[in-house]
């Protein structure tokens, strides 16, 4: 069921991020309230029966109906241009719930090699044991996606831009491949958010979010979401209702407040990331910078057409030496920082730095890392909102020592 009011459909994204989805209670509150309750009461047995049967809309149990969570879901659905959103306890729970809802034994997934390590583990180790097969292809190679399709393919799954190499796929072209073969296309949009990219507008069927990242924006809470059409989302809702990977009301409230500043934050993140990428590209200790905002990026033109910004996550490869190998050189740059936070998380106002080969992608085999372009000299930076001069100076401490 479309939750948008007629006026909301005409609002700009920045207005939707502040106003959409909130239904004031009888208290007439201005800010969105939190409902930290496990259950709800009814005026009569007949009312309870009608709510539980679905004859009347209303709250039943906070595992699957909570006003605070519903506000976040409606607001994010409005921002992504989807009919419905289902919130989950984490981004990984969003992916799992989608798979459980839409796939069964014998079905196949075609996915990009450039996925978050935990997503690969989920597909291979856990979905695989229940008879769901995943094939991996190069993200930008549309011919490879086409060649991987079979009559059993039910879902195409991609992160664009990818983590941490900032690779991009043509979403509209990928959607055409999926639909021609009777499959659905899911896009993980947590790196760009609807402020910079709306995959549903480009033909995708589902948008996946780790709300933990930029939707919150300040590293405070864990959560996830799936956005799309009512038909598929009702199935995802059924998984959350039955299996229980639900979002807490408090975290939903945090994400709702985070959305209010999303457009402003993403513009500032992009500005800082662009400046840092250009500086890194000119540094003599850096072999290569992976950021689609650079003209040297092989898919810069596609990213510029498909996105309204290039995001805040970039990767760069340092030059090793006879004295220091690639991993040792990368670690020395990371360890020399004093301002940047050494952590695998991203999407924060605080700049974070990590070594993907031994952290976010550490559980992948050497062959999987090589296929995904995760080298020992690769460093990922999720550029925050500190002064760009301070970010550069912090990285220069370690990079300058390698020259």
CSV table of C-alpha atoms in Angstrom, one decimal:
chain,number,residue,atom,x,y,z
A,1,UNK,CA,0.0,0.0,0.0
A,2,UNK,CA,1.4,3.4,-1.0
A,3,UNK,CA,2.0,5.3,2.2
A,4,UNK,CA,2.7,8.7,0.6
A,5,UNK,CA,0.1,11.5,0.8
A,6,UNK,CA,-0.6,13.6,-2.4
A,7,UNK,CA,1.4,16.5,-1.0
A,8,UNK,CA,4.4,14.3,-0.2
A,9,UNK,CA,4.6,13.2,-3.8
A,10,UNK,CA,5.3,16.8,-4.8
A,11,UNK,CA,7.9,17.5,-2.2
A,12,UNK,CA,11.6,17.8,-2.9
A,13,UNK,CA,14.0,15.2,-1.4
A,14,UNK,CA,15.3,17.5,1.3
A,15,UNK,CA,11.7,18.3,2.4
A,16,UNK,CA,10.7,14.6,2.4
A,17,UNK,CA,13.7,13.9,4.6
A,18,UNK,CA,12.4,16.2,7.2
A,19,UNK,CA,8.6,15.9,6.9
A,20,UNK,CA,7.5,12.6,5.3
A,21,UNK,CA,6.0,9.7,7.3
A,22,UNK,CA,5.2,11.3,10.6
A,23,UNK,CA,1.6,11.2,11.8
A,24,UNK,CA,1.1,13.3,14.9
A,25,UNK,CA,-0.5,11.7,17.9
A,26,UNK,CA,-3.2,13.3,20.0
A,27,UNK,CA,-0.4,15.0,21.9
A,28,UNK,CA,0.4,17.1,18.8
A,29,UNK,CA,4.1,16.7,19.2
A,30,UNK,CA,6.4,18.6,16.7
A,31,UNK,CA,9.3,16.1,16.8
A,32,UNK,CA,8.8,12.4,16.0
A,33,UNK,CA,8.0,10.5,19.2
A,34,UNK,CA,9.6,7.2,20.4
A,35,UNK,CA,7.3,4.3,21.3
A,36,UNK,CA,9.5,1.9,23.4
A,37,UNK,CA,6.8,-0.6,24.0
A,38,UNK,CA,6.6,-4.3,23.2
A,39,UNK,CA,2.8,-4.5,22.8
A,40,UNK,CA,-0.4,-2.5,22.4
A,41,UNK,CA,-3.8,-2.6,24.1
A,42,UNK,CA,-7.3,-2.6,22.7
A,43,UNK,CA,-10.6,-1.3,23.8
A,44,UNK,CA,-12.4,-4.6,23.3
A,45,UNK,CA,-11.9,-8.2,22.4
A,46,UNK,CA,-13.5,-7.4,19.0
A,47,UNK,CA,-11.0,-4.7,18.3
A,48,UNK,CA,-8.1,-7.0,19.2
A,49,UNK,CA,-9.5,-9.7,16.9
A,50,UNK,CA,-9.9,-7.2,14.0
A,51,UNK,CA,-6.3,-6.0,14.4
A,52,UNK,CA,-4.8,-9.4,14.6
A,53,UNK,CA,-6.8,-10.7,11.6
A,54,UNK,CA,-5.8,-7.7,9.5
A,55,UNK,CA,-9.4,-6.5,9.1
A,56,UNK,CA,-8.4,-3.2,10.7
A,57,UNK,CA,-5.0,-1.5,10.5
A,58,UNK,CA,-3.2,-1.0,13.7
A,59,UNK,CA,-0.4,-2.0,16.0
A,60,UNK,CA,-0.1,-5.6,17.3
A,61,UNK,CA,3.4,-6.3,18.5
A,62,UNK,CA,6.6,-4.3,18.1
A,63,UNK,CA,8.4,-7.1,16.3
A,64,UNK,CA,6.4,-6.1,13.2
A,65,UNK,CA,4.2,-3.1,14.0
A,66,UNK,CA,5.6,-0.1,15.8
A,67,UNK,CA,4.8,3.6,15.2
A,68,UNK,CA,8.4,4.8,15.4
A,69,UNK,CA,9.7,2.1,13.0
A,70,UNK,CA,6.7,2.9,10.7
A,71,UNK,CA,7.7,6.5,10.5
A,72,UNK,CA,11.3,5.6,9.5
A,73,UNK,CA,10.0,3.1,6.9
A,74,UNK,CA,7.6,5.6,5.4
A,75,UNK,CA,10.2,8.4,5.2
A,76,UNK,CA,12.9,6.2,3.6
A,77,UNK,CA,10.3,4.8,1.1
A,78,UNK,CA,9.5,8.4,0.1
A,79,UNK,CA,13.1,9.3,-0.3
A,80,UNK,CA,13.8,6.3,-2.5
A,81,UNK,CA,10.6,6.6,-4.5
A,82,UNK,CA,9.4,3.2,-3.4
A,83,UNK,CA,5.9,2.0,-2.6
A,84,UNK,CA,7.0,0.4,0.7
A,85,UNK,CA,10.0,0.0,3.1
A,86,UNK,CA,10.6,-2.8,5.6
A,87,UNK,CA,13.1,-2.0,8.3
A,88,UNK,CA,15.4,-4.7,9.8
A,89,UNK,CA,17.9,-5.1,12.6
A,90,UNK,CA,20.9,-4.6,10.4
A,91,UNK,CA,21.9,-4.2,6.8
A,92,UNK,CA,22.9,-7.9,6.7
A,93,UNK,CA,19.4,-8.8,8.1
A,94,UNK,CA,17.9,-6.8,5.2
A,95,UNK,CA,19.8,-8.9,2.7
A,96,UNK,CA,18.9,-12.1,4.5
A,97,UNK,CA,15.3,-11.2,4.8
A,98,UNK,CA,15.1,-10.4,1.1
A,99,UNK,CA,16.7,-13.7,0.1
A,100,UNK,CA,14.4,-15.7,2.4
A,101,UNK,CA,11.4,-13.9,1.1
A,102,UNK,CA,12.0,-14.2,-2.6
A,103,UNK,CA,14.2,-17.3,-3.1
A,104,UNK,CA,13.9,-21.0,-2.6
A,105,UNK,CA,16.0,-24.2,-3.1
A,106,UNK,CA,17.2,-24.5,-6.7
A,107,UNK,CA,17.1,-20.7,-7.3
A,108,UNK,CA,20.2,-18.9,-8.4
A,109,UNK,CA,21.6,-15.4,-7.7
A,110,UNK,CA,24.0,-13.6,-10.0
A,111,UNK,CA,26.0,-11.1,-8.0
A,112,UNK,CA,29.0,-8.8,-8.4
A,113,UNK,CA,32.4,-10.0,-7.2
A,114,UNK,CA,32.8,-6.6,-5.6
A,115,UNK,CA,30.5,-7.2,-2.5
A,116,UNK,CA,31.0,-6.7,1.2
A,117,UNK,CA,32.7,-9.8,2.6
A,118,UNK,CA,29.8,-10.7,4.9
A,119,UNK,CA,27.4,-10.6,1.9
A,120,UNK,CA,29.6,-13.1,0.1
A,121,UNK,CA,29.7,-15.3,3.2
A,122,UNK,CA,25.9,-15.1,3.5
A,123,UNK,CA,25.4,-16.1,-0.1
A,124,UNK,CA,28.0,-18.9,-0.2
A,125,UNK,CA,28.0,-20.4,3.3
A,126,UNK,CA,24.4,-20.0,4.5
A,127,UNK,CA,22.1,-19.6,1.4
A,128,UNK,CA,24.3,-22.2,-0.3
A,129,UNK,CA,23.5,-24.9,2.3
A,130,UNK,CA,19.8,-24.5,1.5
A,131,UNK,CA,20.3,-25.1,-2.2
A,132,UNK,CA,20.5,-21.5,-3.4
A,133,UNK,CA,23.5,-21.0,-5.8
A,134,UNK,CA,25.4,-17.8,-6.4
A,135,UNK,CA,27.5,-16.9,-9.5
A,136,UNK,CA,29.9,-13.9,-9.3
A,137,UNK,CA,30.7,-11.7,-12.2
A,138,UNK,CA,32.7,-8.5,-12.7
A,139,UNK,CA,30.5,-5.6,-11.7
A,140,UNK,CA,30.8,-3.4,-14.8
A,141,UNK,CA,30.9,-6.2,-17.3
A,142,UNK,CA,27.3,-6.4,-18.6
A,143,UNK,CA,28.2,-9.2,-21.0
A,144,UNK,CA,29.3,-11.3,-18.0
A,145,UNK,CA,26.0,-10.6,-16.2
A,146,UNK,CA,24.1,-11.7,-19.4
A,147,UNK,CA,26.2,-14.8,-19.8
A,148,UNK,CA,25.7,-15.9,-16.2
A,149,UNK,CA,21.9,-15.9,-16.5
A,150,UNK,CA,20.1,-19.2,-16.5
A,151,UNK,CA,16.4,-20.2,-16.3
A,152,UNK,CA,16.9,-20.6,-12.5
A,153,UNK,CA,18.2,-17.1,-12.0
A,154,UNK,CA,15.8,-15.2,-9.7
A,155,UNK,CA,17.9,-12.3,-8.3
A,156,UNK,CA,20.7,-10.0,-9.5
A,157,UNK,CA,22.5,-8.3,-6.6
A,158,UNK,CA,25.0,-5.5,-6.8
A,159,UNK,CA,26.7,-2.7,-4.8
A,160,UNK,CA,27.2,0.4,-6.9
A,161,UNK,CA,29.6,2.1,-6.2
A,162,UNK,CA,31.5,-0.9,-4.9
A,163,UNK,CA,33.3,-1.3,-1.7
A,164,UNK,CA,36.2,-0.3,-1.6
A,165,UNK,CA,37.1,0.2,-5.3
A,166,UNK,CA,34.3,2.6,-6.3
A,167,UNK,CA,33.4,0.5,-9.3
A,168,UNK,CA,30.0,1.4,-11.0
A,169,UNK,CA,27.5,-0.6,-13.0
A,170,UNK,CA,24.9,0.8,-15.4
A,171,UNK,CA,21.8,0.2,-13.3
A,172,UNK,CA,19.3,0.7,-16.1
A,173,UNK,CA,21.1,-1.7,-18.4
A,174,UNK,CA,21.4,-4.3,-15.6
A,175,UNK,CA,17.7,-4.0,-14.8
A,176,UNK,CA,16.9,-4.7,-18.5
A,177,UNK,CA,19.0,-7.9,-18.3
A,178,UNK,CA,17.3,-9.0,-15.1
A,179,UNK,CA,13.7,-8.3,-16.3
A,180,UNK,CA,14.3,-9.9,-19.8
A,181,UNK,CA,15.2,-13.1,-17.9
A,182,UNK,CA,12.3,-12.9,-15.4
A,183,UNK,CA,14.6,-12.0,-12.5
A,184,UNK,CA,14.6,-9.1,-9.9
A,185,UNK,CA,17.4,-6.6,-9.5
A,186,UNK,CA,18.5,-5.5,-6.0
A,187,UNK,CA,20.9,-2.6,-5.5
A,188,UNK,CA,22.8,-2.0,-2.3
A,189,UNK,CA,22.6,1.8,-2.1
A,190,UNK,CA,24.1,2.4,1.3
A,191,UNK,CA,27.2,4.2,0.0
A,192,UNK,CA,25.3,6.9,-1.9
A,193,UNK,CA,21.8,6.9,-0.3
A,194,UNK,CA,18.8,8.4,-2.1
A,195,UNK,CA,20.4,11.8,-1.7
A,196,UNK,CA,22.9,10.8,-4.5
A,197,UNK,CA,21.3,7.9,-6.3
A,198,UNK,CA,17.8,6.4,-6.6
A,199,UNK,CA,18.1,2.9,-8.1
A,200,UNK,CA,14.3,2.4,-8.4
A,201,UNK,CA,14.1,5.3,-10.8
A,202,UNK,CA,16.7,3.5,-13.0
A,203,UNK,CA,14.7,0.3,-13.1
A,204,UNK,CA,15.9,-1.6,-10.0
A,205,UNK,CA,13.2,-3.6,-8.2
A,206,UNK,CA,14.7,-3.5,-4.7
A,207,UNK,CA,17.0,-1.2,-2.8
A,208,UNK,CA,19.0,-2.5,0.2
A,209,UNK,CA,20.4,-0.2,3.0
A,210,UNK,CA,22.6,-0.6,5.9
A,211,UNK,CA,21.0,2.3,7.8
A,212,UNK,CA,24.0,2.0,10.2
A,213,UNK,CA,26.0,4.0,7.6
A,214,UNK,CA,25.0,7.3,6.1
A,215,UNK,CA,21.2,7.2,6.9
A,216,UNK,CA,22.3,7.6,10.6
A,217,UNK,CA,25.5,9.4,9.7
A,218,UNK,CA,27.0,9.5,13.1
A,219,UNK,CA,27.8,5.9,14.0
A,220,UNK,CA,25.2,5.6,16.7
A,221,UNK,CA,23.0,2.6,15.9
A,222,UNK,CA,22.7,-0.6,13.8
A,223,UNK,CA,19.9,-1.2,11.4
A,224,UNK,CA,18.8,-1.9,7.8
A,225,UNK,CA,16.0,-1.6,5.3
A,226,UNK,CA,14.6,-2.9,2.1
A,227,UNK,CA,12.6,-0.6,-0.3
A,228,UNK,CA,10.6,-1.5,-3.3
A,229,UNK,CA,7.2,-2.5,-4.5
A,230,UNK,CA,4.3,-3.6,-2.3
A,231,UNK,CA,4.3,-7.1,-3.9
A,232,UNK,CA,7.9,-8.0,-3.0
A,233,UNK,CA,7.9,-6.0,0.3
A,234,UNK,CA,4.9,-7.8,1.7
A,235,UNK,CA,7.0,-11.0,1.4
A,236,UNK,CA,10.0,-9.4,3.1
A,237,UNK,CA,7.6,-8.1,5.8
A,238,UNK,CA,6.4,-11.7,6.4
A,239,UNK,CA,10.0,-12.8,7.1
A,240,UNK,CA,10.6,-10.0,9.6
A,241,UNK,CA,7.2,-10.7,11.2
A,242,UNK,CA,7.9,-14.5,11.5
A,243,UNK,CA,11.7,-14.7,11.9
A,244,UNK,CA,12.1,-11.6,14.0
A,245,UNK,CA,15.1,-9.6,12.5
A,246,UNK,CA,13.3,-6.4,13.5
A,247,UNK,CA,14.5,-2.8,14.0
A,248,UNK,CA,14.2,-1.4,17.6
A,249,UNK,CA,12.1,1.7,18.1
A,250,UNK,CA,15.0,3.7,19.5
A,251,UNK,CA,17.2,2.9,16.5
A,252,UNK,CA,14.4,3.7,14.1
A,253,UNK,CA,14.1,7.1,15.8
A,254,UNK,CA,17.8,7.7,15.5
A,255,UNK,CA,17.7,6.9,11.8
A,256,UNK,CA,14.6,9.1,11.3
A,257,UNK,CA,16.5,12.1,12.8
A,258,UNK,CA,19.6,11.2,10.7
A,259,UNK,CA,17.5,11.5,7.5
A,260,UNK,CA,16.8,15.1,8.3
A,261,UNK,CA,20.3,16.2,7.5
A,262,UNK,CA,21.1,13.5,4.9
A,263,UNK,CA,21.2,15.8,1.8
A,264,UNK,CA,23.4,18.3,3.6
A,265,UNK,CA,25.8,15.7,4.9
A,266,UNK,CA,26.2,13.9,1.7
A,267,UNK,CA,27.0,17.0,-0.2
A,268,UNK,CA,29.7,17.9,2.4
A,269,UNK,CA,31.0,14.3,2.4
A,270,UNK,CA,31.4,14.4,-1.4
A,271,UNK,CA,33.2,17.7,-1.4
A,272,UNK,CA,35.8,16.4,1.1
A,273,UNK,CA,36.2,13.1,-0.7
A,274,UNK,CA,36.8,14.7,-4.0
A,275,UNK,CA,39.4,17.0,-2.6
A,276,UNK,CA,41.2,14.1,-0.8
A,277,UNK,CA,41.1,11.9,-3.9
A,278,UNK,CA,42.7,14.6,-6.0
A,279,UNK,CA,45.4,15.1,-3.4
A,280,UNK,CA,46.1,11.4,-3.0
A,281,UNK,CA,46.3,10.9,-6.8
A,282,UNK,CA,49.2,13.5,-6.9
A,283,UNK,CA,51.1,11.9,-3.9
A,284,UNK,CA,54.3,10.1,-4.9
A,285,UNK,CA,53.7,7.3,-2.4
A,286,UNK,CA,50.3,6.4,-3.9
A,287,UNK,CA,50.2,4.0,-6.9
A,288,UNK,CA,46.4,4.4,-7.6
A,289,UNK,CA,43.3,6.0,-6.3
A,290,UNK,CA,39.9,4.3,-6.7
A,291,UNK,CA,37.2,7.1,-6.7
A,292,UNK,CA,34.6,7.6,-9.4
A,293,UNK,CA,34.8,11.3,-9.0
A,294,UNK,CA,38.2,11.4,-10.6
A,295,UNK,CA,38.3,11.8,-14.4
A,296,UNK,CA,41.0,9.0,-14.4
A,297,UNK,CA,38.4,6.5,-13.1
A,298,UNK,CA,37.3,4.2,-16.0
A,299,UNK,CA,33.6,4.7,-15.2
A,300,UNK,CA,33.7,8.4,-14.3
A,301,UNK,CA,31.3,9.3,-17.1
A,302,UNK,CA,28.7,6.7,-16.1
A,303,UNK,CA,28.9,7.7,-12.5
A,304,UNK,CA,28.4,11.3,-13.4
A,305,UNK,CA,25.2,10.4,-15.4
A,306,UNK,CA,23.8,7.9,-12.9
A,307,UNK,CA,24.6,9.6,-9.7
A,308,UNK,CA,24.1,13.1,-8.2
A,309,UNK,CA,27.4,12.8,-6.4
A,310,UNK,CA,30.4,10.4,-6.1
A,311,UNK,CA,30.1,9.5,-2.4
A,312,UNK,CA,32.6,9.6,0.5
A,313,UNK,CA,34.3,6.2,0.2
A,314,UNK,CA,37.6,5.9,-1.7
A,315,UNK,CA,40.4,3.3,-1.9
A,316,UNK,CA,44.0,4.0,-2.6
A,317,UNK,CA,47.0,1.7,-3.1
A,318,UNK,CA,50.3,2.6,-1.6
A,319,UNK,CA,53.7,1.7,-3.2
A,320,UNK,CA,55.6,-0.9,-1.4
A,321,UNK,CA,59.4,-1.2,-1.4
A,322,UNK,CA,62.2,-3.6,-0.9
A,323,UNK,CA,62.2,-2.7,2.7
A,324,UNK,CA,58.4,-2.6,3.2
A,325,UNK,CA,56.1,-5.0,1.4
A,326,UNK,CA,52.6,-3.8,0.3
A,327,UNK,CA,50.9,-4.8,3.5
A,328,UNK,CA,53.6,-3.4,5.8
A,329,UNK,CA,53.5,-0.1,3.8
A,330,UNK,CA,49.7,0.1,4.1
A,331,UNK,CA,49.7,-0.7,7.8
A,332,UNK,CA,52.4,1.9,8.4
A,333,UNK,CA,50.3,4.6,6.8
A,334,UNK,CA,47.3,3.6,8.9
A,335,UNK,CA,49.3,3.4,12.1
A,336,UNK,CA,50.8,6.8,11.6
A,337,UNK,CA,47.3,8.5,11.7
A,338,UNK,CA,46.4,10.4,14.8
A,339,UNK,CA,43.0,12.0,13.8
A,340,UNK,CA,41.4,9.3,11.6
A,341,UNK,CA,39.6,6.4,13.3
A,342,UNK,CA,41.0,3.0,12.6
A,343,UNK,CA,37.8,1.0,12.2
A,344,UNK,CA,36.0,-1.1,9.6
A,345,UNK,CA,32.8,1.0,9.8
A,346,UNK,CA,31.9,3.9,7.5
A,347,UNK,CA,29.2,6.5,7.0
A,348,UNK,CA,30.2,8.6,10.0
A,349,UNK,CA,30.9,12.3,10.3
A,350,UNK,CA,34.3,11.1,11.6
A,351,UNK,CA,36.8,9.9,8.9
A,352,UNK,CA,37.6,6.2,9.2
A,353,UNK,CA,40.4,4.2,7.7
A,354,UNK,CA,41.0,0.5,7.4
A,355,UNK,CA,43.0,-2.2,5.5
A,356,UNK,CA,40.3,-4.2,3.7
A,357,UNK,CA,42.4,-7.3,3.0
A,358,UNK,CA,42.6,-8.0,6.7
A,359,UNK,CA,39.4,-6.5,8.0
A,360,UNK,CA,36.2,-6.0,6.0
A,361,UNK,CA,37.3,-8.6,3.4
A,362,UNK,CA,39.5,-10.6,5.7
A,363,UNK,CA,37.3,-13.7,5.6
A,364,UNK,CA,37.6,-14.1,1.8
A,365,UNK,CA,40.0,-16.5,0.3
A,366,UNK,CA,43.1,-15.2,-1.4
A,367,UNK,CA,41.5,-16.1,-4.7
A,368,UNK,CA,38.3,-14.2,-3.8
A,369,UNK,CA,40.3,-11.2,-2.8
A,370,UNK,CA,42.3,-11.2,-6.0
A,371,UNK,CA,39.1,-11.5,-8.0
A,372,UNK,CA,37.6,-8.6,-6.1
A,373,UNK,CA,40.7,-6.4,-6.5
A,374,UNK,CA,41.5,-6.4,-2.8
A,375,UNK,CA,45.3,-6.1,-2.7
A,376,UNK,CA,47.6,-6.0,0.3
A,377,UNK,CA,48.5,-2.4,-0.5
A,378,UNK,CA,44.9,-1.2,-0.6
A,379,UNK,CA,43.6,1.3,2.1
A,380,UNK,CA,40.0,2.4,2.4
A,381,UNK,CA,39.1,5.8,3.7
A,382,UNK,CA,35.5,6.8,4.4
A,383,UNK,CA,35.9,10.6,4.3
A,384,UNK,CA,34.1,12.4,7.1
A,385,UNK,CA,33.3,16.0,7.8
A,386,UNK,CA,36.4,17.2,9.5
A,387,UNK,CA,38.4,20.0,7.9
A,388,UNK,CA,40.0,18.6,4.7
A,389,UNK,CA,43.4,20.1,5.6
A,390,UNK,CA,43.4,18.1,8.8
A,391,UNK,CA,42.5,14.9,7.0
A,392,UNK,CA,45.2,15.4,4.5
A,393,UNK,CA,47.8,16.3,7.1
A,394,UNK,CA,47.0,13.1,9.1
A,395,UNK,CA,47.5,10.9,6.0
A,396,UNK,CA,50.6,12.8,4.9
A,397,UNK,CA,52.3,11.7,8.1
A,398,UNK,CA,52.5,8.1,7.0
A,399,UNK,CA,52.5,8.6,3.2
A,400,UNK,CA,55.5,11.1,3.3
A,401,UNK,CA,57.5,8.5,5.2
A,402,UNK,CA,57.2,6.0,2.3
A,403,UNK,CA,58.7,8.4,-0.2
